[in-house]
XYZ file of C-alpha atoms in Angstrom:
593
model
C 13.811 14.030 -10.032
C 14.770 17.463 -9.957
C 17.877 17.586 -11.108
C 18.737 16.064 -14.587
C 21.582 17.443 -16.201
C 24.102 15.024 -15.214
C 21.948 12.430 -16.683
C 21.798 13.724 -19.739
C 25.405 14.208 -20.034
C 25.817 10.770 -19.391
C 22.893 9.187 -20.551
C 24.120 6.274 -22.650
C 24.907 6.895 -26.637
C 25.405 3.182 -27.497
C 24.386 -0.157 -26.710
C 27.822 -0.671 -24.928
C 26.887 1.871 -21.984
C 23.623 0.544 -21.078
C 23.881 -0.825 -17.460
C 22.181 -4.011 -16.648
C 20.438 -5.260 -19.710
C 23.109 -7.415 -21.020
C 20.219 -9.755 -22.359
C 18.543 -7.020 -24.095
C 21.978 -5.669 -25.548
C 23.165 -8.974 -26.952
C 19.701 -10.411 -28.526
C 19.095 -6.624 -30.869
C 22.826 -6.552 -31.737
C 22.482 -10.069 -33.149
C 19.225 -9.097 -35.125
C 21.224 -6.254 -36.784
C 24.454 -8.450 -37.529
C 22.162 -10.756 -39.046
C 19.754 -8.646 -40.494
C 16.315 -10.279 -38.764
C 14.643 -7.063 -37.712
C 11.359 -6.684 -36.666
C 9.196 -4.511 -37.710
C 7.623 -3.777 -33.880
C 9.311 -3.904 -30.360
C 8.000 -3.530 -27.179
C 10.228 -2.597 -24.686
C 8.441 -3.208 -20.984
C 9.746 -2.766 -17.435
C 10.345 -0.199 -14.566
C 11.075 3.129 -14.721
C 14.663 4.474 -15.477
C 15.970 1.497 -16.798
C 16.522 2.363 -20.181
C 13.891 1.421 -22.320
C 13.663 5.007 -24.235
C 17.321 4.724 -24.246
C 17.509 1.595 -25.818
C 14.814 2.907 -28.553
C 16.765 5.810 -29.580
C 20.307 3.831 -29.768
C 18.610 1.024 -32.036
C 16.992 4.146 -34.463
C 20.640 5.278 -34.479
C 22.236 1.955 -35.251
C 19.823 0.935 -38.442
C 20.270 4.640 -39.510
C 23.921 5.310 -39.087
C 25.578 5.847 -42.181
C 28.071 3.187 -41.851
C 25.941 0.432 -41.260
C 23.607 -0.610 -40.117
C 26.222 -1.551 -37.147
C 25.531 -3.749 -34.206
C 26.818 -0.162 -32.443
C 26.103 3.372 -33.970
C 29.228 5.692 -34.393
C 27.696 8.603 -33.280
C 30.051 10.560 -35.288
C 28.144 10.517 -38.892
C 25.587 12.936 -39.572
C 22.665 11.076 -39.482
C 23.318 9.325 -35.641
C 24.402 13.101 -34.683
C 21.072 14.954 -35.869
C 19.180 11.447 -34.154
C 20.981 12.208 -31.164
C 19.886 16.062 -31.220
C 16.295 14.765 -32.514
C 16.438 16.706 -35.831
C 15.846 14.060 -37.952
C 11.982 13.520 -39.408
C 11.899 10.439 -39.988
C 12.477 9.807 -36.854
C 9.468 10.650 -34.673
C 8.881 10.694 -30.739
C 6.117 10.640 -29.317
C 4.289 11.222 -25.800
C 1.746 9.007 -25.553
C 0.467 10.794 -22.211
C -0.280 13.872 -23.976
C -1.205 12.554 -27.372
C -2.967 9.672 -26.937
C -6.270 10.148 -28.840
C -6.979 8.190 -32.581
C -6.425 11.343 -34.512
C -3.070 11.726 -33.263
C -2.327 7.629 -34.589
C -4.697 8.299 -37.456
C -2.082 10.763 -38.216
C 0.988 8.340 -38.124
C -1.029 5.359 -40.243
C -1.331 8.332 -43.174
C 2.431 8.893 -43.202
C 4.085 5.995 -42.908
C 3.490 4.906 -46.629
C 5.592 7.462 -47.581
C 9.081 6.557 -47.949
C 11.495 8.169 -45.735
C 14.175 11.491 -46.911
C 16.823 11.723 -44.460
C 17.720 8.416 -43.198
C 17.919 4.717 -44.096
C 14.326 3.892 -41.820
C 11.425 5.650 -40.205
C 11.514 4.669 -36.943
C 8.502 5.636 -34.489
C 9.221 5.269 -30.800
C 5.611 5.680 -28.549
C 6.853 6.288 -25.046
C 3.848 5.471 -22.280
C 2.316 3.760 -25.279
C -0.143 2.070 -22.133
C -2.064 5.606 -21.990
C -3.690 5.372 -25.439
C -7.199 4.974 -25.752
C -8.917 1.954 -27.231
C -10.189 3.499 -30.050
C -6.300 4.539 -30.929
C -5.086 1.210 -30.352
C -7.529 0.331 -32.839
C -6.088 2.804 -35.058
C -2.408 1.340 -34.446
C -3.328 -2.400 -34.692
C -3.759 -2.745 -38.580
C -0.189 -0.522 -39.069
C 1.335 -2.705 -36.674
C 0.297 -6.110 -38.090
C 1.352 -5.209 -41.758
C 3.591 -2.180 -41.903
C 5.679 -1.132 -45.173
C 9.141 -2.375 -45.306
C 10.876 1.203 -44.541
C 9.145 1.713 -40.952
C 9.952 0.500 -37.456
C 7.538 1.421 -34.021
C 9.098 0.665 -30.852
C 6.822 1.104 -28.178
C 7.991 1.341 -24.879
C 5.827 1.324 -21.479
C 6.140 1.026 -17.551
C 2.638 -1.021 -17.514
C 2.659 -3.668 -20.200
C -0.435 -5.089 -18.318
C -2.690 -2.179 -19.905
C -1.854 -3.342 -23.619
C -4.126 -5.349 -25.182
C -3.279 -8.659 -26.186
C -3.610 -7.646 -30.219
C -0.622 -4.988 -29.482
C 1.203 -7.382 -27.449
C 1.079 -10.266 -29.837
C 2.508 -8.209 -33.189
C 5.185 -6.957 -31.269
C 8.607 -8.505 -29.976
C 8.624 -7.904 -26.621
C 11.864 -7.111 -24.315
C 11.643 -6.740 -20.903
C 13.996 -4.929 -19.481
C 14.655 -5.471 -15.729
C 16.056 -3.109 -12.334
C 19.775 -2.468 -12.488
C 21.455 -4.697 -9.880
C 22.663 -2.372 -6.972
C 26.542 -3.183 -7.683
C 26.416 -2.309 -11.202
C 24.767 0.587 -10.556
C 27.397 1.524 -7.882
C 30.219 0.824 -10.194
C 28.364 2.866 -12.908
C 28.133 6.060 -10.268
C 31.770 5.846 -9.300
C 32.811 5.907 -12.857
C 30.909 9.071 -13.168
C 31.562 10.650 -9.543
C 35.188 10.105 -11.226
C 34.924 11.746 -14.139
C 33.082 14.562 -12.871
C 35.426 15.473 -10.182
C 33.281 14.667 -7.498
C 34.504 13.224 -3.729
C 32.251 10.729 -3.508
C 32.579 8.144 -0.595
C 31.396 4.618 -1.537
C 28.714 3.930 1.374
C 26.825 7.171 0.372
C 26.915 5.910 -3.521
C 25.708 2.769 -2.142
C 23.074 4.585 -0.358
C 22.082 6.449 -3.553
C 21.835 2.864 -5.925
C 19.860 1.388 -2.978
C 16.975 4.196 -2.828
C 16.999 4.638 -6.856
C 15.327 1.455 -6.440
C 17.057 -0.158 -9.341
C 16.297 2.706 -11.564
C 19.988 4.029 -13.331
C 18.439 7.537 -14.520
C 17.044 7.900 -11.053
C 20.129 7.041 -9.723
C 22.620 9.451 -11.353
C 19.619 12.240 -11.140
C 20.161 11.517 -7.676
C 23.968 11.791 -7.321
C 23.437 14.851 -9.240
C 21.251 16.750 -6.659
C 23.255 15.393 -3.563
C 26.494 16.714 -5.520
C 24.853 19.976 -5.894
C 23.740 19.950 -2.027
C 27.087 18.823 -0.853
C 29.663 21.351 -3.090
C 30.725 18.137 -4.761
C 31.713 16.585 -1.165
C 29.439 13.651 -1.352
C 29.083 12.112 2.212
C 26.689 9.180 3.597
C 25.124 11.928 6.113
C 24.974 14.740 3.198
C 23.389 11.951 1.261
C 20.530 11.027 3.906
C 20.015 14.937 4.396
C 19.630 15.893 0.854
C 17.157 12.890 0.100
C 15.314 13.621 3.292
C 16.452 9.724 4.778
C 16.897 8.560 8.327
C 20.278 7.378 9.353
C 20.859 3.936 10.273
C 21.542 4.796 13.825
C 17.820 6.274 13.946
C 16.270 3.363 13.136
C 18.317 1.276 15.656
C 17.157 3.487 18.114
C 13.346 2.387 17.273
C 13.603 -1.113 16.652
C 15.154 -1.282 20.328
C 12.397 0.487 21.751
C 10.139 -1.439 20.022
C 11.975 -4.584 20.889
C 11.987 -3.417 24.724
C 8.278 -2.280 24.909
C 9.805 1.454 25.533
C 6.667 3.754 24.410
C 8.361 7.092 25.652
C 11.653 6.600 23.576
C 9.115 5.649 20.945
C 7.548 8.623 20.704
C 10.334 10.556 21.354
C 11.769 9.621 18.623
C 8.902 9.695 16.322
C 8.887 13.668 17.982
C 12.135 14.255 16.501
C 11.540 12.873 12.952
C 8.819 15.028 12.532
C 10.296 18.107 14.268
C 12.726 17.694 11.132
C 10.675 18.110 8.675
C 10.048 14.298 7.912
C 6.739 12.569 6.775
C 5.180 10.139 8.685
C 4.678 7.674 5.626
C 7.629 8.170 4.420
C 9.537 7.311 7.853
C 7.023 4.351 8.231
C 7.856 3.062 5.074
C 11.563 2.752 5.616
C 11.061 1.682 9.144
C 9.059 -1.608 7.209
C 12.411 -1.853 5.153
C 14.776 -1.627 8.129
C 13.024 -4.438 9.822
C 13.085 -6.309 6.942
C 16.560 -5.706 6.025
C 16.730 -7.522 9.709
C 15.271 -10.193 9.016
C 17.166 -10.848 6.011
C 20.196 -10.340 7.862
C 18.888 -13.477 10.585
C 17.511 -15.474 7.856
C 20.407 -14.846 5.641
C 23.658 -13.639 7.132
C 25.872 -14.493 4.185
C 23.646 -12.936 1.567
C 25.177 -10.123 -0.696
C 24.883 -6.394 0.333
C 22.147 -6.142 -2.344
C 19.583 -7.336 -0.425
C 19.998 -4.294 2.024
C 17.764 -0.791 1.418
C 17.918 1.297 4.317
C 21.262 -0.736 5.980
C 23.346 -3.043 5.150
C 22.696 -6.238 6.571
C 25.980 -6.552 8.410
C 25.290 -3.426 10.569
C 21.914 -4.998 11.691
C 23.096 -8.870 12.698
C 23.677 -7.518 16.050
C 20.240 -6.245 16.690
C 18.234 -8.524 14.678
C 19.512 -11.755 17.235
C 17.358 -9.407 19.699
C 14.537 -10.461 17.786
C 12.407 -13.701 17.726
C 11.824 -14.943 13.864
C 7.989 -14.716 14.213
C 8.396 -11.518 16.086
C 9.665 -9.476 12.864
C 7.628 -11.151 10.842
C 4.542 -9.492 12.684
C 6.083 -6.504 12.857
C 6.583 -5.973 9.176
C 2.675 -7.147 8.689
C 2.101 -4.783 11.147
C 3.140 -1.563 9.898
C 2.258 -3.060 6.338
C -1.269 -2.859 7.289
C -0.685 0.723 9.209
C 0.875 1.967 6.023
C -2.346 0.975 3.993
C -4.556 2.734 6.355
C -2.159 5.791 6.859
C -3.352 6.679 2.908
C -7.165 7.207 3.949
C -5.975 8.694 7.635
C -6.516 12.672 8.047
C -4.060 12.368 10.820
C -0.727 10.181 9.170
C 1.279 11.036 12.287
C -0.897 9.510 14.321
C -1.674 6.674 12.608
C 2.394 5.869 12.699
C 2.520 6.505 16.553
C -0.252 3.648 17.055
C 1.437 1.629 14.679
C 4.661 1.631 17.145
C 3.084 1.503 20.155
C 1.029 -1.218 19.308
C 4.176 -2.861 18.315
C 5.440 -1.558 22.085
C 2.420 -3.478 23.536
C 2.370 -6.614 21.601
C 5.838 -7.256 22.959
C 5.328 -6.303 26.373
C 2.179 -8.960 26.824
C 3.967 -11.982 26.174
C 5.957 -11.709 29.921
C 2.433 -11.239 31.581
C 0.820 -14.346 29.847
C 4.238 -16.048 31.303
C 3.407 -15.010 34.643
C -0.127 -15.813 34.940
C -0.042 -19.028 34.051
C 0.003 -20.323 37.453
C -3.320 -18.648 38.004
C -5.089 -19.287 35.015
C -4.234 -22.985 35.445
C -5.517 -22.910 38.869
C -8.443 -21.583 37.802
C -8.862 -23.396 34.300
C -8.403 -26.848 36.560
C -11.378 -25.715 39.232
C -14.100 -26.373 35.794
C -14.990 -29.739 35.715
C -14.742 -31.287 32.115
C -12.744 -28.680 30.693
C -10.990 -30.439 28.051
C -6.615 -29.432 27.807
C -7.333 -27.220 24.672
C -9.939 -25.350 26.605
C -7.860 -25.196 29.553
C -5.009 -23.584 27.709
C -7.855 -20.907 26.343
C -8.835 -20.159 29.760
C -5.281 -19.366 30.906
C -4.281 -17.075 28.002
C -7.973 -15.075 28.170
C -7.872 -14.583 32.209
C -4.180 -13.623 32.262
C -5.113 -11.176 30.075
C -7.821 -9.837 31.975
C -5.928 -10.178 35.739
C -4.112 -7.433 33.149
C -6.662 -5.259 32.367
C -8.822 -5.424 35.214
C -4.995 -4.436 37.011
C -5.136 -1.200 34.787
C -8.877 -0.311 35.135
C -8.878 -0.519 38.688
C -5.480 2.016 38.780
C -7.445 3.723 36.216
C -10.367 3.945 38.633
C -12.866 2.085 36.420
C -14.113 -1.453 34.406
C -10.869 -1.942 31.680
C -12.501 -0.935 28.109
C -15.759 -0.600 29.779
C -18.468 1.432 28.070
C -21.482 2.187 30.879
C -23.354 3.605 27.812
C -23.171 0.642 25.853
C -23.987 -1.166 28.998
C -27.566 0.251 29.649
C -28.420 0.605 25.778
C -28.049 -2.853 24.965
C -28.546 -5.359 28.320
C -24.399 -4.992 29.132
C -23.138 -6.262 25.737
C -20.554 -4.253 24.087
C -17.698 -3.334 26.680
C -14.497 -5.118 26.968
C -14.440 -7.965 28.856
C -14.750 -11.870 28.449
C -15.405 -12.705 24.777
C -17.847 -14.968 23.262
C -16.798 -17.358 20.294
C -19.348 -16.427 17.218
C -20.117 -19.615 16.283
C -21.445 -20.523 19.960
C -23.459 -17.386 19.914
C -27.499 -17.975 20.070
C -28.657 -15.763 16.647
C -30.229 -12.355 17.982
C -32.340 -10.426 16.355
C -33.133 -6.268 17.571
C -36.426 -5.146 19.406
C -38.133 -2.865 16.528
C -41.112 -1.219 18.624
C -38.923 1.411 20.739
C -37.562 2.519 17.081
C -40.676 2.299 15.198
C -42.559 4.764 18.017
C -39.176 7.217 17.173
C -38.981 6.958 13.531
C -40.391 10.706 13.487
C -38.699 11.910 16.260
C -36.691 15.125 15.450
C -33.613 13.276 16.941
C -34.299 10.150 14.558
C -34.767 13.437 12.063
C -31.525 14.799 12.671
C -29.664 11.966 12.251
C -31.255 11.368 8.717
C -29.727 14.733 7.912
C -26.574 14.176 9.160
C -26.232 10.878 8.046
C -23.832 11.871 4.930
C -21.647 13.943 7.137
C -21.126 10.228 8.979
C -20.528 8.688 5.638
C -17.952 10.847 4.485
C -16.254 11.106 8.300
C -16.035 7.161 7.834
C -14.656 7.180 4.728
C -11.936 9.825 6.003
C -11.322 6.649 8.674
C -11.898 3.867 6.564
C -12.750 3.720 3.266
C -13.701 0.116 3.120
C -16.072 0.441 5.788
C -17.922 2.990 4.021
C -18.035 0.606 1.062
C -19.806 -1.629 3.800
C -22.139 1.144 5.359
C -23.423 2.854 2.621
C -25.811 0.052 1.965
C -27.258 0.900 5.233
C -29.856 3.699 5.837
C -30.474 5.630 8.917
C -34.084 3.868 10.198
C -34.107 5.866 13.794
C -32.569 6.954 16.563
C -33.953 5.811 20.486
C -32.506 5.989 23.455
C -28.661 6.669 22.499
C -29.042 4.030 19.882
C -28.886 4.051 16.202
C -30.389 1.491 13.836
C -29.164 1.181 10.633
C -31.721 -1.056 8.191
C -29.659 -2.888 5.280
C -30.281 -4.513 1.820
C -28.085 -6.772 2.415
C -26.827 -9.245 4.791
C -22.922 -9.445 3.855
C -23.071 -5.652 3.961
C -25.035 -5.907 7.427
C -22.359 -8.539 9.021
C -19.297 -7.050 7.654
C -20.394 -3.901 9.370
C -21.024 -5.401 12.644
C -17.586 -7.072 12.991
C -16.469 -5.430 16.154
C -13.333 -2.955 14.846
C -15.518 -2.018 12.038
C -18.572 -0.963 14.089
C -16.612 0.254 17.189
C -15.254 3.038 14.859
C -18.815 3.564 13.395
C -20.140 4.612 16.924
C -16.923 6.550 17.851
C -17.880 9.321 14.450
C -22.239 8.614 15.305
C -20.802 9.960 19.015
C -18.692 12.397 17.316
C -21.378 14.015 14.515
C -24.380 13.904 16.745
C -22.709 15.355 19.429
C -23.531 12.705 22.411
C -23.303 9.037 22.733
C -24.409 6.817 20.332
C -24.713 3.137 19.956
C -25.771 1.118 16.460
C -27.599 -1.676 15.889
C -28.767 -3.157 12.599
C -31.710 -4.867 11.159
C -32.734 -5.752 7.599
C -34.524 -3.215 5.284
C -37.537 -5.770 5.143
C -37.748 -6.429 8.409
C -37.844 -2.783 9.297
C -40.396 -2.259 6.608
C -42.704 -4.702 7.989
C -42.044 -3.871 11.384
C -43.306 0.006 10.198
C -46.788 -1.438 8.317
C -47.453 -3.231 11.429
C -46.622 -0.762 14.436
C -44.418 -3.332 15.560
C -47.068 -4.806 18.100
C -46.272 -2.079 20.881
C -47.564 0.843 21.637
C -45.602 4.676 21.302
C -46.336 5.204 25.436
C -44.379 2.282 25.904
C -41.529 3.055 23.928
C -41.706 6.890 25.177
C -42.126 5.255 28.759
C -38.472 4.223 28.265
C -38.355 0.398 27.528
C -35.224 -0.834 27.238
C -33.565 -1.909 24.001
C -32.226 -5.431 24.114
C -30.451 -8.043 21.896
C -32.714 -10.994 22.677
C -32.656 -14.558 20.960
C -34.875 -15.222 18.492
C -36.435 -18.633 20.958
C -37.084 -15.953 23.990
C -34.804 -17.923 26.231
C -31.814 -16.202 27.681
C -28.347 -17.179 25.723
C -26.289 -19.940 27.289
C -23.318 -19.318 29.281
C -19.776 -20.283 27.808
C -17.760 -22.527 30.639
C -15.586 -20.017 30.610
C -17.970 -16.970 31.025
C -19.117 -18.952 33.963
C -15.875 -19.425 35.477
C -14.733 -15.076 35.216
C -18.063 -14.650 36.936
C -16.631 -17.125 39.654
C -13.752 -15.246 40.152
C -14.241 -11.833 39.331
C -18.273 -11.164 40.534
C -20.942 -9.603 38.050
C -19.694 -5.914 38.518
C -16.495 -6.601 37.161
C -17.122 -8.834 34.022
C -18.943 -7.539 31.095
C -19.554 -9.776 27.834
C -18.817 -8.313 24.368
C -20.177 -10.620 21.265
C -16.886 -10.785 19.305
């Protein structure tokens, strides 16, 4: 954060002013009543909760001169020049910046010798996580059988990163997120005692987005405190922090929940004309929509559950919502937010995010109301079991939908006349066919093989890592798919991409996946492209042989197709045969899903 003096005014001195590790607190002030020490902590958990904090006020309370107290005084000499950090026998140390094995090669020579100042040497390792192996090598025979006089306390946000050696010689504390009331109460003491007018929904708002963290919290209060002249609001709380109110947010889940796409991105508009960032609004967006459905699923639940609102506010609002409805929207924008870190374009990726969101809601009414038709028509095919019936009704309501917007539109709905011609009609939005009915197809090699010199198969070997990295801008897993592939040739608008191997080969043909593929081939070549794929071995072989066909025949323009391996022409769905029925051949084109 950037402001931390407050924090370190009133970062805590003794055991008694830690905030929310009552567990910790109780079990070390026992071990020093008692006298049961150990010779090695490990103090684990998220950031800001006091786990350097902690260290420091344990080297204090074995050191101070009139104890070793369950609490240090903080008044003798030695817990004053510990405080200050003056002390040498009482070493700190960044384990970010000094984490190599002559740095703990350095602490296993010293801590033989006895110590000068104070009662105990006490090392704390802060980030201890970041050392190298060959340092925690270094640190794992010191650890197991140190001399009497020395304590390490070793204190990380990633205990997962310590090996199991470390872990096992160590007692290990985990210290948890402050609960959002304690760390409330703890902020209104201070506000209080700094002279601040500090209004308890805006300290409220400041616990929630510290995200249980106390020294993020109070670093927090500190910079709004600064921002506000000491004044601090709810609204000079959002402003300083760079939040969305409440009301915002209410404003976009009801155009979302109404299918309203201009208020959408009106709104949207107005977040970013203020400076906001799209990941950073989608994110909260997530958290108000969650904090909704925690406020339908559990009305009575405490206030702590909230982040962005409290759940009371949202009650209202949420009842707008079906159950299942905000559960898809929060996997929704989950998955958007994802993608949004690998998109050049974040804004854009959170606009189709909500007005996909817009959509999905609006389509349910138009299934509703063409029911009646689609059961008409799913009761005209003879045989056609319920299940298949219900199918039929769902699939050619939402076409009567699409074809309704092409034909506004002027043209097929999702239709591709490219992708028509290049590969016998099979790749434009229409009618789709289940995979596992699907004959197996395999790609006509001989109008590639006659181009695999051509300059355009030429060019697109050159270009072919400027499409790798523009797909890895779009998608990064796709590239982890694609860049088994290698450019083979280029015929006809059509790209064919030869793989090793076959998960790599099917994983890149899945519809989204390979729809985007074309869209940057179209968009580095410069003119329409198409891909299909084949198998490096098949390609191979297909190249030693010349393919059985002749280069006049391929040059004389034959046609590339997606045949069946038999010969025979695939085998109509029921269903296929029924859109044909209704809508004629111009209208209905097949996509293999």
């Amino acid at each position: 954060m950037a402001h931390l003096a407050l924090y370190r005014a009133w970062r805590p001195q003794t055991f008694q002013d830690m905030v929310g590790q009552q567990h910790i607190v109780q079990t070390l002030q026992n071990a020093i009543r008692e006298n049961r020490l150990s010779h090695a902590y490990l103090f684990s958990g998220p950031r800001g909760t006091g786990k350097t904090t902690a260290a420091k006020v344990l080297a204090k309370a074995v050191n101070c001169e009139r104890g070793p107290s369950q609490e240090p005084c903080n008044e003798c000499p030695s817990c004053v020049r510990i405080t200050a950090g003056t002390v040498m026998d009482v070493v700190e140390i960044d384990a970010a910046s000094n984490r190599g094995v002559e740095e703990i090669r350095d602490i296993r020579d010293k801590v033989k010798y006895a110590p000068t100042e104070v009662r105990r040497k006490v090392y704390i390792i802060d980030e201890v996580h970041m050392l190298t192996t060959e340092a925690f090598n270094a640190l794992l025979k010191t650890l197991e059988e140190p001399p009497a006089h020395v304590m390490f306390i070793l204190a990380t946000t990633e205990s997962h990163k310590l090996p199991a050696t470390i872990i096992s010689r160590c007692q290990r504390f985990e210290f948890r997120r402050v609960p959002l009331e304690e760390q409330t109460a703890r902020l209104r003491e201070i506000a209080e005692q700094e002279g601040m007018n500090a209004e308890d929904p805006a300290l409220a708002y400041i616990a929630r987005l510290s995200d249980g963290g106390m020294r993020d919290a109070v670093s927090l209060l500190d910079q709004i405190a600064s921002f506000a002249g000491g004044n601090v609001t709810l609204e000079q709380a959002i402003d300083a922090t760079g939040g969305l109110p409440s009301e915002q947010f209410a404003r976009l889940a009801t155009a979302v929940r109404d299918g309203d796409v201009s208020a959408v991105l009106q709104e949207i508009d107005d977040m970013m004309k203020a400076g906001k960032s799209a990941d950073k609004c989608l994110e909260q967006l997530m958290h108000y929509f969650r904090d909704m459905l925690l406020a339908q699923l559990a009305p009575d639940a405490s206030s702590s559950s909230g982040r962005v609102a409290d759940p009371s506010d949202l009650r209202q609002l949420a009842a707008g919502f079906p159950r299942e409805k905000l559960f898809g929207i929060i996997d929704t924008l989950n998955r958007y937010q994802t993608e949004m870190k690998y998109a050049a374009h974040p804004q854009t990726m959170f606009e189709i995010a909500l007005i996909k969101l817009c959509t999905a809601s609006g389509e349910t009414p138009s299934v509703q109301e063409g029911s009646a038709a689609g059961a008409s028509a799913g009761g005209a095919q003879a045989g056609v079991s319920s299940g298949e019936v219900s199918k039929l009704q769902a699939r050619l309501a939402d076409m009567e939908r699409k074809l309704e917007a092409a034909l506004k539109g002027g043209g097929v709905a999702g239709g591709s006349t490219s992708g028509a011609s290049a590969s016998g009609g099979g790749r434009s939005s229409g009618v789709s066919q289940a995979p596992s009915k699907a004959p197996r197809v395999r790609v006509k090699l001989d109008p590639f093989v006659a181009a695999h010199d051509s300059p355009q198969s030429k060019e697109l070997t050159a270009k072919w890592p400027q499409v790798l990295q523009r797909v890895k801008e779009e998608r990064v897993t796709v590239h982890a798919w694609l860049v088994d592939g290698e450019p083979a040739a280029y015929a006809d608008g059509t790209v064919l991409v030869a793989f090793r191997n076959t998960i790599h080969r099917e994983t890149t043909e899945r519809p989204a996946n390979k729809a985007m593929i074309e869209g940057v081939l179209t968009s580095v070549l410069g003119k329409p492209a198409e891909m299909v794929t084949t198998m490096q071995k098949d390609w191979q072989e297909a190249l030693a042989s010349g393919a059985g066909a002749s280069r006049e025949e391929a040059a004389a323009g034959e046609e590339l197709r997606l045949v069946p391996e038999d010969g025979t022409e695939p085998a109509r769905e029921p269903i296929i045969e029924e859109a044909l029925r209704l809508f004629g051949e111009e209208l209905v084109v097949i996509k293999d899903d």
